[in-house]
PDB file of N, CA, C and O in Angstrom:
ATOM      1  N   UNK A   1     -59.091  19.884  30.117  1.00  0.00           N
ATOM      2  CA  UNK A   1     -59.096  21.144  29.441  1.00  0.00           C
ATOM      3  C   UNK A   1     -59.144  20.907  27.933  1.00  0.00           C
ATOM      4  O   UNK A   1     -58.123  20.428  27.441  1.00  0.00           O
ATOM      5  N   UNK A   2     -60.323  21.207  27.008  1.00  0.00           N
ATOM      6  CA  UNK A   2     -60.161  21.729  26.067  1.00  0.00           C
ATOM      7  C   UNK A   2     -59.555  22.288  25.406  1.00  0.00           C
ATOM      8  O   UNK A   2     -59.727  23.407  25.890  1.00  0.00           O
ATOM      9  N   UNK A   3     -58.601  22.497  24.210  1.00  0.00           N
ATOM     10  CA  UNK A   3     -58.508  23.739  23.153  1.00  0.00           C
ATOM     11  C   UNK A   3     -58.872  23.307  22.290  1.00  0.00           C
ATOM     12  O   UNK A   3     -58.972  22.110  22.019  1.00  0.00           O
ATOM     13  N   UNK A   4     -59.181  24.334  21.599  1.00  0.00           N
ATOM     14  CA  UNK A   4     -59.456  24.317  19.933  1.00  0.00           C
ATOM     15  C   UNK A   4     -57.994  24.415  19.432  1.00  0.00           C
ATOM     16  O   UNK A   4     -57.024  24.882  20.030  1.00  0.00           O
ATOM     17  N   UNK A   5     -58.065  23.823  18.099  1.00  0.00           N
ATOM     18  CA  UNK A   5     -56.819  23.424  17.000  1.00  0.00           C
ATOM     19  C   UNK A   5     -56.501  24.783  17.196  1.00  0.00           C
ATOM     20  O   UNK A   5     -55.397  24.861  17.736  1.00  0.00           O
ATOM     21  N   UNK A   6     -57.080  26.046  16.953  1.00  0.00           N
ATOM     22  CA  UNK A   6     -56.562  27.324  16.759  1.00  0.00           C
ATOM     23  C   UNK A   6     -55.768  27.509  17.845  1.00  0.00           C
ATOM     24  O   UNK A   6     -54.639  27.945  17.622  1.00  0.00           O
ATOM     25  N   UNK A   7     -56.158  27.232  19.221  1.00  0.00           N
ATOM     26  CA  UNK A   7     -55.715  27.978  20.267  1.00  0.00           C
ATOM     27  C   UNK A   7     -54.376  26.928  20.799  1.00  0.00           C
ATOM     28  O   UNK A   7     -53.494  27.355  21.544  1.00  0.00           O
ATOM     29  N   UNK A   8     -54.399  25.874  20.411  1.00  0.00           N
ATOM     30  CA  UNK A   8     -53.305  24.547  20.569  1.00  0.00           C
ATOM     31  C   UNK A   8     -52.037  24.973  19.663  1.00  0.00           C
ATOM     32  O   UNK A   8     -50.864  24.818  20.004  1.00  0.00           O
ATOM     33  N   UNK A   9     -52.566  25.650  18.208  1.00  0.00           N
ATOM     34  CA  UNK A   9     -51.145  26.461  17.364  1.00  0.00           C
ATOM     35  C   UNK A   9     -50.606  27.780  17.514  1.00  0.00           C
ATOM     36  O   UNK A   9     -49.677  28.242  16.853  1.00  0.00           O
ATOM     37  N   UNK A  10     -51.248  28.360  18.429  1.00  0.00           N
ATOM     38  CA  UNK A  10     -51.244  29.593  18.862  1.00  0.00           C
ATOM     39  C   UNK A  10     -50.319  29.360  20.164  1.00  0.00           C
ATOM     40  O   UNK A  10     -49.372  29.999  20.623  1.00  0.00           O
ATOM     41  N   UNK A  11     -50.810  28.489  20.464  1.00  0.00           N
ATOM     42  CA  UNK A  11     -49.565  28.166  22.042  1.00  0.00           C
ATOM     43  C   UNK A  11     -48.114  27.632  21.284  1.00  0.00           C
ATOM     44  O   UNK A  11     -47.054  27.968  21.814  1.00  0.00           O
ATOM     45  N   UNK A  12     -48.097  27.146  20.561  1.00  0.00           N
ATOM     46  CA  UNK A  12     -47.360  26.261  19.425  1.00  0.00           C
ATOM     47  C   UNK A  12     -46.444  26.998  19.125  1.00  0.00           C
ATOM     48  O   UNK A  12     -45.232  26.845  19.284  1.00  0.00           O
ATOM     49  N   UNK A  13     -47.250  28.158  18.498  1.00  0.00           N
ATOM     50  CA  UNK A  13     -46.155  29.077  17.680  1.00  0.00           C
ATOM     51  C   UNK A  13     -45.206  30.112  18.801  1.00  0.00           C
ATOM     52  O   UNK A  13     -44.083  30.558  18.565  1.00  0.00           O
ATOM     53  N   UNK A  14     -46.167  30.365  20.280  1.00  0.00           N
ATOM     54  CA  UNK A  14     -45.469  31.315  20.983  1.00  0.00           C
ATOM     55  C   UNK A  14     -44.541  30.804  21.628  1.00  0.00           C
ATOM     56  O   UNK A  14     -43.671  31.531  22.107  1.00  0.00           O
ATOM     57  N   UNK A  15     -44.504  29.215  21.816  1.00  0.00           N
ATOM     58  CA  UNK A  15     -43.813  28.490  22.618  1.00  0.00           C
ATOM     59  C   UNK A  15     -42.434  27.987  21.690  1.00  0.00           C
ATOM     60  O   UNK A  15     -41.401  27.734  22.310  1.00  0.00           O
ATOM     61  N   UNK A  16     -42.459  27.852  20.182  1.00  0.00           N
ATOM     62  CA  UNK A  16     -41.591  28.034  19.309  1.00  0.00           C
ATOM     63  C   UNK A  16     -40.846  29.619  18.940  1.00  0.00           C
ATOM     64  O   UNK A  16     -39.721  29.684  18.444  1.00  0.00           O
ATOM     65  N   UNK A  17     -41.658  30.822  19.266  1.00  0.00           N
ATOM     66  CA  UNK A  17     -40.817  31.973  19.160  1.00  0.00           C
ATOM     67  C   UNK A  17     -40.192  32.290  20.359  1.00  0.00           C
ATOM     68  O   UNK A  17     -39.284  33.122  20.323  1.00  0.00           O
ATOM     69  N   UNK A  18     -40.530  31.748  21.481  1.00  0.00           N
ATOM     70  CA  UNK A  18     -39.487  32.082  22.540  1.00  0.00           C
ATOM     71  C   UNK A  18     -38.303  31.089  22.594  1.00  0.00           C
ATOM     72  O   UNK A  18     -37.276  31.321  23.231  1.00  0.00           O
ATOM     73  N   UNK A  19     -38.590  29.629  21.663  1.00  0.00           N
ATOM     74  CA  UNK A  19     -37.193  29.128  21.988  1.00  0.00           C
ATOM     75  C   UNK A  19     -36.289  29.768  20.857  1.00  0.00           C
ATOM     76  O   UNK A  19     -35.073  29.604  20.952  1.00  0.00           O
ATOM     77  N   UNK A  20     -36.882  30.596  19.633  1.00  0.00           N
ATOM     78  CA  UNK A  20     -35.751  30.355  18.809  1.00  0.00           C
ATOM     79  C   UNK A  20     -35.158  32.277  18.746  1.00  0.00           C
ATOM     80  O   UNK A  20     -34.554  32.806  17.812  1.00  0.00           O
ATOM     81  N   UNK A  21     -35.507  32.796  19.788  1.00  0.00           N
ATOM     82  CA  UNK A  21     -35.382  33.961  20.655  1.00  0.00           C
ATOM     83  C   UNK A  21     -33.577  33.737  20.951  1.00  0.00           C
ATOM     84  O   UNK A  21     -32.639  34.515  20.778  1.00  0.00           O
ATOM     85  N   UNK A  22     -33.616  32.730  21.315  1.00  0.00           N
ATOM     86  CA  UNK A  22     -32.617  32.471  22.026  1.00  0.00           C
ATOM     87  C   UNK A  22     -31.399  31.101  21.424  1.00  0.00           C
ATOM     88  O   UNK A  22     -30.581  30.460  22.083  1.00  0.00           O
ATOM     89  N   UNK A  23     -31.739  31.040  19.903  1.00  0.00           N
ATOM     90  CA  UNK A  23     -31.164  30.582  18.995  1.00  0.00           C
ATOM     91  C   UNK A  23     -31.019  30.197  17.591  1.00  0.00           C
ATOM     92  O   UNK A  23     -31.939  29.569  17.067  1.00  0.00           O
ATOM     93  N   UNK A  24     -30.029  30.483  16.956  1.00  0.00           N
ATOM     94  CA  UNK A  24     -30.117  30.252  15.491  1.00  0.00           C
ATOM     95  C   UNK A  24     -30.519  29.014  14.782  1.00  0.00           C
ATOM     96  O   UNK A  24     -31.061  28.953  13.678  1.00  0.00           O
ATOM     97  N   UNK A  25     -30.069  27.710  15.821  1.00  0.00           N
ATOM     98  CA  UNK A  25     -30.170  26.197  15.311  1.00  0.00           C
ATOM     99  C   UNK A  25     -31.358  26.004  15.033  1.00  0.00           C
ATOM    100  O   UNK A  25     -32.263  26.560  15.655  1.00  0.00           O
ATOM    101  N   UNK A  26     -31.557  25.182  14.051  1.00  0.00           N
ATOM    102  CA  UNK A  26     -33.199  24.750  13.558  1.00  0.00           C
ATOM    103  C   UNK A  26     -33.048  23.079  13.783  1.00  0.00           C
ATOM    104  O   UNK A  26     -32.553  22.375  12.902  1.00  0.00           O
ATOM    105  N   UNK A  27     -33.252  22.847  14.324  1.00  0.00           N
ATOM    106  CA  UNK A  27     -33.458  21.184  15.027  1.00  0.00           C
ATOM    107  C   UNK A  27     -33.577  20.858  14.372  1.00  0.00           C
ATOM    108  O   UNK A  27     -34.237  21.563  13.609  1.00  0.00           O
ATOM    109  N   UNK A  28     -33.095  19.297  13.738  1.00  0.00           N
ATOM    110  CA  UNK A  28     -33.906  18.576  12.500  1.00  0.00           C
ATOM    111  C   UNK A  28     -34.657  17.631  13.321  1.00  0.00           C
ATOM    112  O   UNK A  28     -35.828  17.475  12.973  1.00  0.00           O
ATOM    113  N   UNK A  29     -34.162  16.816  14.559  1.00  0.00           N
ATOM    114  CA  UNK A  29     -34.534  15.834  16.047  1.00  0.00           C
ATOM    115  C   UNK A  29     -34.492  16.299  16.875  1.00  0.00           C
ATOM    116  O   UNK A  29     -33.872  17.322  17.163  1.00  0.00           O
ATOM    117  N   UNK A  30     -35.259  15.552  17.581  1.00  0.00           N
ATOM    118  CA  UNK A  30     -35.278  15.644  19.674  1.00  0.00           C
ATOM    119  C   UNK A  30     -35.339  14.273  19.785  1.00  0.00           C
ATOM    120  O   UNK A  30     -35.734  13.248  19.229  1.00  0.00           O
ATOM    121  N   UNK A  31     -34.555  14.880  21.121  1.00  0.00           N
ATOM    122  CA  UNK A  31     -34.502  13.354  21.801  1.00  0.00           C
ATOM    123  C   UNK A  31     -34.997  13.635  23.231  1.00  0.00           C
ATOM    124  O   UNK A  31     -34.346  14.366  23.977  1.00  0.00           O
ATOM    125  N   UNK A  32     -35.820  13.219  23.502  1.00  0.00           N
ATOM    126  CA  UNK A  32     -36.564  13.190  25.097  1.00  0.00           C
ATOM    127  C   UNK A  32     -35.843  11.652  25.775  1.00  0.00           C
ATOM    128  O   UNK A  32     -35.902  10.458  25.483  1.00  0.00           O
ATOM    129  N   UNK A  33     -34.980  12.709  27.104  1.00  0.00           N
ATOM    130  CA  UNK A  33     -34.127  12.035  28.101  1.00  0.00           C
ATOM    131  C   UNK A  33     -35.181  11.335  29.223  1.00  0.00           C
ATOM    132  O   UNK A  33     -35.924  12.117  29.816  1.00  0.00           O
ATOM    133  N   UNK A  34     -35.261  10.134  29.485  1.00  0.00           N
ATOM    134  CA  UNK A  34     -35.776   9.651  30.386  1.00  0.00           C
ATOM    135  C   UNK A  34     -35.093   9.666  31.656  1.00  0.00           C
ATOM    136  O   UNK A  34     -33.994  10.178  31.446  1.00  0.00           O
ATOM    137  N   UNK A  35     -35.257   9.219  33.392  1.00  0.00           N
ATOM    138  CA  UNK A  35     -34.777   8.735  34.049  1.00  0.00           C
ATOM    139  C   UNK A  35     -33.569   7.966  33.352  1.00  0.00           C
ATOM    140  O   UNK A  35     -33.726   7.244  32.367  1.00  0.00           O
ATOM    141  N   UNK A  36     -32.214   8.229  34.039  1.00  0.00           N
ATOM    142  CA  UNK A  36     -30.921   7.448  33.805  1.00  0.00           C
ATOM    143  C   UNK A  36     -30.532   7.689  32.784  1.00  0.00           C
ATOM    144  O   UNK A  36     -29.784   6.774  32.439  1.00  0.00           O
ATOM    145  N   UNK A  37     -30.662   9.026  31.463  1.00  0.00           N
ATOM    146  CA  UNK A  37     -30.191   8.984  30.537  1.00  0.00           C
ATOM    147  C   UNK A  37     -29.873  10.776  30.760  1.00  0.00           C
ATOM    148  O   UNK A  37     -29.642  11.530  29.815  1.00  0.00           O
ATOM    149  N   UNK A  38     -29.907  11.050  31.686  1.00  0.00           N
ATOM    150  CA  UNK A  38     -29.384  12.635  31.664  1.00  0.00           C
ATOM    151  C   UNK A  38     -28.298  13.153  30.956  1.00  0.00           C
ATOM    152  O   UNK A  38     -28.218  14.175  30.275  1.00  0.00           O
ATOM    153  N   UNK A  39     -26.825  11.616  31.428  1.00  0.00           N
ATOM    154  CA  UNK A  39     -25.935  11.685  31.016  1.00  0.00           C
ATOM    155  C   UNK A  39     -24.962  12.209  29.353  1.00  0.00           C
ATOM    156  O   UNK A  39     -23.851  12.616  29.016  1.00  0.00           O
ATOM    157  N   UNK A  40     -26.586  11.764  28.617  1.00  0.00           N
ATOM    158  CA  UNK A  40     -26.174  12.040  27.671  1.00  0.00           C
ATOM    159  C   UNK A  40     -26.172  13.409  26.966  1.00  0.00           C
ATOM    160  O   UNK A  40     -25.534  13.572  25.926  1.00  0.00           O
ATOM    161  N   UNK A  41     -27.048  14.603  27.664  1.00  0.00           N
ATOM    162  CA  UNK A  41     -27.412  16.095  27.710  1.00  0.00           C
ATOM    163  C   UNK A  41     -25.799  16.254  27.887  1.00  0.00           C
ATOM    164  O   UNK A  41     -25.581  17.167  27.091  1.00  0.00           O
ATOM    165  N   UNK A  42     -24.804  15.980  28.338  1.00  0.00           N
ATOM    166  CA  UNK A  42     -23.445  16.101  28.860  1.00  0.00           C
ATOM    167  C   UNK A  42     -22.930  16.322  27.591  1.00  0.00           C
ATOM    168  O   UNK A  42     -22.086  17.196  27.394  1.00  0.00           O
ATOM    169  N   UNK A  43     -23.347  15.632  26.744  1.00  0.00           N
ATOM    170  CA  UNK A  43     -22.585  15.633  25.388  1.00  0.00           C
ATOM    171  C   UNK A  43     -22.934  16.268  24.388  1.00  0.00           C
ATOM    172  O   UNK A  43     -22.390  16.199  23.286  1.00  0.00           O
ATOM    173  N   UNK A  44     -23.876  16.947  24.683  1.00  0.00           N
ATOM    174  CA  UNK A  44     -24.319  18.522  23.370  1.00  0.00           C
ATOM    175  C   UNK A  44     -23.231  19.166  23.620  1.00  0.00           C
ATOM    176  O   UNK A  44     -22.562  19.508  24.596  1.00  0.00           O
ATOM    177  N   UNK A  45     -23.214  19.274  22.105  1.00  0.00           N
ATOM    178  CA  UNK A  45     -22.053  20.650  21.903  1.00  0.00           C
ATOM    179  C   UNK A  45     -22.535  22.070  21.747  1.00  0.00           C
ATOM    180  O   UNK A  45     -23.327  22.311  20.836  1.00  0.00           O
ATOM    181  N   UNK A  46     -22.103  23.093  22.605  1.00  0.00           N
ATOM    182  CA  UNK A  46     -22.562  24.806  22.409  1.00  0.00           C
ATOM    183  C   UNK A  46     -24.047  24.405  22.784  1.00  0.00           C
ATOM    184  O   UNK A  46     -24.851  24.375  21.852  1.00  0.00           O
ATOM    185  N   UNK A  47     -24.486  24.096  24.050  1.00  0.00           N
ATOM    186  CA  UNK A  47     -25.959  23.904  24.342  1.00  0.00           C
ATOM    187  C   UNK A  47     -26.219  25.423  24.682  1.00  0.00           C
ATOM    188  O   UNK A  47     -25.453  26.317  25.041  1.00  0.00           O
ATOM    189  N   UNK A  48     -27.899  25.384  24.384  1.00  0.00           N
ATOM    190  CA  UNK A  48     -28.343  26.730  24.439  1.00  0.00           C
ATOM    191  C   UNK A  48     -29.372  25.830  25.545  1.00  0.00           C
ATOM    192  O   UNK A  48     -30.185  24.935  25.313  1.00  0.00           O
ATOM    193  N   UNK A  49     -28.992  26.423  26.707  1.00  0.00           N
ATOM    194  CA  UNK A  49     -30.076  25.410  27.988  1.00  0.00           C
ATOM    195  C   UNK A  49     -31.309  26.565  28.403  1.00  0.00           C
ATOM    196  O   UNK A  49     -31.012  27.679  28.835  1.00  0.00           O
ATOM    197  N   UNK A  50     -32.714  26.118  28.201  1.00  0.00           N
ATOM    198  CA  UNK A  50     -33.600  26.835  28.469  1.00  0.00           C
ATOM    199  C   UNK A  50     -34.343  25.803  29.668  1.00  0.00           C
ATOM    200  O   UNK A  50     -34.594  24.600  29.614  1.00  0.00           O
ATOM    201  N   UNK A  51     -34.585  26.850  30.798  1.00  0.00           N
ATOM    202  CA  UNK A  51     -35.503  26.237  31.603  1.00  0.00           C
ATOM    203  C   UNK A  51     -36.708  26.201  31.212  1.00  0.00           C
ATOM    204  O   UNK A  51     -37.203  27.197  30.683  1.00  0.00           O
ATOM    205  N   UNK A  52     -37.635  24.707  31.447  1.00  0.00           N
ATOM    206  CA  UNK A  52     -38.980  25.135  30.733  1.00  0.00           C
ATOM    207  C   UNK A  52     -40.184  25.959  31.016  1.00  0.00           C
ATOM    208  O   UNK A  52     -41.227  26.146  30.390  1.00  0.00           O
ATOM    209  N   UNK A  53     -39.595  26.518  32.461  1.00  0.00           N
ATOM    210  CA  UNK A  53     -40.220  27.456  33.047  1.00  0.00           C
ATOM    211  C   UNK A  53     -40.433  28.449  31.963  1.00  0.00           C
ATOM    212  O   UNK A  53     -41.499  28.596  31.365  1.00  0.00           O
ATOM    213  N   UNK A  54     -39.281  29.155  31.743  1.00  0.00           N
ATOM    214  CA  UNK A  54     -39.061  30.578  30.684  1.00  0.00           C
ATOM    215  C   UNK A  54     -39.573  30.509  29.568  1.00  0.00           C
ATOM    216  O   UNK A  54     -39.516  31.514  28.859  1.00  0.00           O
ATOM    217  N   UNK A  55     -40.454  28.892  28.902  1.00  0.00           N
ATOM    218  CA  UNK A  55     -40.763  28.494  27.776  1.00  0.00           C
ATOM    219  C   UNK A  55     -42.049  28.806  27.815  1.00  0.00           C
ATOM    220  O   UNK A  55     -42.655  28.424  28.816  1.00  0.00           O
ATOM    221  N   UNK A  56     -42.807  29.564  26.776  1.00  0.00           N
ATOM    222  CA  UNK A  56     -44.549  29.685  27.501  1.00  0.00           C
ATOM    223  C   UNK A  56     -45.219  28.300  26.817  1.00  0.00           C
ATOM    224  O   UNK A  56     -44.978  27.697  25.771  1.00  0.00           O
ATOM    225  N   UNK A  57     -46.143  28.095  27.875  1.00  0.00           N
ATOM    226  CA  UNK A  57     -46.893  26.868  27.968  1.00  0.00           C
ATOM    227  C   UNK A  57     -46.646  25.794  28.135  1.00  0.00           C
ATOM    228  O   UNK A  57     -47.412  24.841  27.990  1.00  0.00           O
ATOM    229  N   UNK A  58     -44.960  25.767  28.638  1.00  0.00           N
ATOM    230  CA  UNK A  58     -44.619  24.195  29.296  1.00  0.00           C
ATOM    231  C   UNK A  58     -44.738  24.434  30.337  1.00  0.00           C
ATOM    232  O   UNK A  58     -45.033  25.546  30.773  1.00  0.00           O
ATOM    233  N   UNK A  59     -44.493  23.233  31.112  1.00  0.00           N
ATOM    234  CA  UNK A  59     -44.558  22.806  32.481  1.00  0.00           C
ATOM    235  C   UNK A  59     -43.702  22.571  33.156  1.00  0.00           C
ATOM    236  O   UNK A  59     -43.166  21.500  32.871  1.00  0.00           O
ATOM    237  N   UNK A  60     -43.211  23.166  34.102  1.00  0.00           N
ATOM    238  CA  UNK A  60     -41.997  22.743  34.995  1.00  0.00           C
ATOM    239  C   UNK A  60     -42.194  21.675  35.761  1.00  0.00           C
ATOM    240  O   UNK A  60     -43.096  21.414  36.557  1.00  0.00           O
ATOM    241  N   UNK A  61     -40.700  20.748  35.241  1.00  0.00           N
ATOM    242  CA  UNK A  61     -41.043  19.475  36.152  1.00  0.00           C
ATOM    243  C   UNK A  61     -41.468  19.387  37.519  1.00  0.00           C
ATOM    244  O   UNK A  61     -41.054  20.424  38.038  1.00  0.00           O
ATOM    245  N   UNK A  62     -41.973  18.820  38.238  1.00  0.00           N
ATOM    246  CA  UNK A  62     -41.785  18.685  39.491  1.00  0.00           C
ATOM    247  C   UNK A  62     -41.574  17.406  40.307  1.00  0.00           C
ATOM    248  O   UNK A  62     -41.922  17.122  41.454  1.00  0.00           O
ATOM    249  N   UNK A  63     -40.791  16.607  39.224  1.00  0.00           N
ATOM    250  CA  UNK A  63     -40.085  15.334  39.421  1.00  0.00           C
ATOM    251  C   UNK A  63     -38.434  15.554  39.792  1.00  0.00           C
ATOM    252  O   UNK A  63     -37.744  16.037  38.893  1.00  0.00           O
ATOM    253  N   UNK A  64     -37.743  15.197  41.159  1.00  0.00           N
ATOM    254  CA  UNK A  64     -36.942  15.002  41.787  1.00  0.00           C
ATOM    255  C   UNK A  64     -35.836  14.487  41.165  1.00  0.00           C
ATOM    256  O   UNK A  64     -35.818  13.263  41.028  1.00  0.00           O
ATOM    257  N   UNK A  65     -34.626  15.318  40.629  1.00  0.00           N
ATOM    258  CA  UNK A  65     -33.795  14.598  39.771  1.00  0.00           C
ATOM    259  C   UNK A  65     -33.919  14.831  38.532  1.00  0.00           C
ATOM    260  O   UNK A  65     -32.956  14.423  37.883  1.00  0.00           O
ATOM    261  N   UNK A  66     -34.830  15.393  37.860  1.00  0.00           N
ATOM    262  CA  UNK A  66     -34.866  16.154  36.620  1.00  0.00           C
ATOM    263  C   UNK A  66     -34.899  17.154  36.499  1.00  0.00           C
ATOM    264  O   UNK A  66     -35.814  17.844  36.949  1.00  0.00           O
ATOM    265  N   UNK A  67     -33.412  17.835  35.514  1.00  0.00           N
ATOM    266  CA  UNK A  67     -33.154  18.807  35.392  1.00  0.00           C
ATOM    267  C   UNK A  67     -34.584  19.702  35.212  1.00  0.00           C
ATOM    268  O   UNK A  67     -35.121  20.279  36.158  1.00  0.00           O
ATOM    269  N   UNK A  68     -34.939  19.709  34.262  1.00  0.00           N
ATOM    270  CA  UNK A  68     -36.937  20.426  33.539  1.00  0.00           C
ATOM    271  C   UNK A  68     -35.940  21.610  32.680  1.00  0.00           C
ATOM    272  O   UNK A  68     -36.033  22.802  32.972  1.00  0.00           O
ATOM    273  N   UNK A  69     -35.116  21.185  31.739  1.00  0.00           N
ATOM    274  CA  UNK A  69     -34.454  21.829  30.745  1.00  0.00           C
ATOM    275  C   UNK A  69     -34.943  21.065  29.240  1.00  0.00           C
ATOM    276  O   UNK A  69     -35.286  19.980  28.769  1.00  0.00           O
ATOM    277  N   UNK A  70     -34.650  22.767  28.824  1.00  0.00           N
ATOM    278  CA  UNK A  70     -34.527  22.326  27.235  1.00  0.00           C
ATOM    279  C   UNK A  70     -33.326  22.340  26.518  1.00  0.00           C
ATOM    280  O   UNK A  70     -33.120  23.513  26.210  1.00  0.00           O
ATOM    281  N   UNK A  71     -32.329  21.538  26.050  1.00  0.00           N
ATOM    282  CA  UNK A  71     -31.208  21.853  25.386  1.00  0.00           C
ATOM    283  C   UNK A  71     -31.205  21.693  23.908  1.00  0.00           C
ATOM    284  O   UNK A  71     -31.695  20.761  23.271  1.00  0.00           O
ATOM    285  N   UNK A  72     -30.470  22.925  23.379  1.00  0.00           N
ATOM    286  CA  UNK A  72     -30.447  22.814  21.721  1.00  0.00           C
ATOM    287  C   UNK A  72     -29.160  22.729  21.539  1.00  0.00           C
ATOM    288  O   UNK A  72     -28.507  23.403  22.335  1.00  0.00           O
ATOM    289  N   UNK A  73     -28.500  22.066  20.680  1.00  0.00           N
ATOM    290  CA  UNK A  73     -27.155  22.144  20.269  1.00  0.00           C
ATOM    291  C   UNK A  73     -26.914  20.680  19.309  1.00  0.00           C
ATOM    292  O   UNK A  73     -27.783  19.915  18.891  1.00  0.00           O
ATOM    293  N   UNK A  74     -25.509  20.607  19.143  1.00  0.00           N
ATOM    294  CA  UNK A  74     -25.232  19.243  18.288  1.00  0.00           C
ATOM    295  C   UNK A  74     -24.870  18.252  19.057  1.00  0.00           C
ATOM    296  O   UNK A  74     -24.324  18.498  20.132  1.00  0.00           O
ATOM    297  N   UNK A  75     -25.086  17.079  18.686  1.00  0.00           N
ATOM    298  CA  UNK A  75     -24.599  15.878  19.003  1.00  0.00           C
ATOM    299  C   UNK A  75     -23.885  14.712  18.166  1.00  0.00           C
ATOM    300  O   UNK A  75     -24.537  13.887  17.526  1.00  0.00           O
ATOM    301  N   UNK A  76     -22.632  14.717  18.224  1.00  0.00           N
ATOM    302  CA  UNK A  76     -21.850  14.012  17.590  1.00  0.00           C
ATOM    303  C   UNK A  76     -21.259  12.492  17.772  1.00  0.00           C
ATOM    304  O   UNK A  76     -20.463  12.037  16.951  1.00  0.00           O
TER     305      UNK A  76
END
């Protein structure tokens, strides 16, 4: 599948106004949890957990054992 740059920031931006719909925090990082590191999602503080279903234009996992969440919050 194709997009054009336009239509790739356009998904961009709608897929950024529905997460921040649902929160004040402005991320400065992400950290993408692999296999065996779930554990550490345990330790956000005040997580705002979005399924990536509810996110437009992600993909819900369909890997066995992964949550397919988005969490925002702090980590200390």
């Amino acid at each position: 599948m194709n997009f054009s740059p336009q239509e790739i920031y356009r998904k961009i931006q709608e897929a950024r106004d529905a997460i921040q719909a649902h929160t004040s925090l402005k991320p400065q990082i992400g950290i993408t949890l692999g296999s065996g590191l779930g554990t550490v999602a345990e330790l956000i503080e005040n997580p705002t957990i979005l399924p990536y279903g509810s996110i437009p234009h992600f993909f819900q996992t369909g890997v066995q054992g992964h949550a397919g969440r988005l969490l925002i919050g702090t980590l200390q």
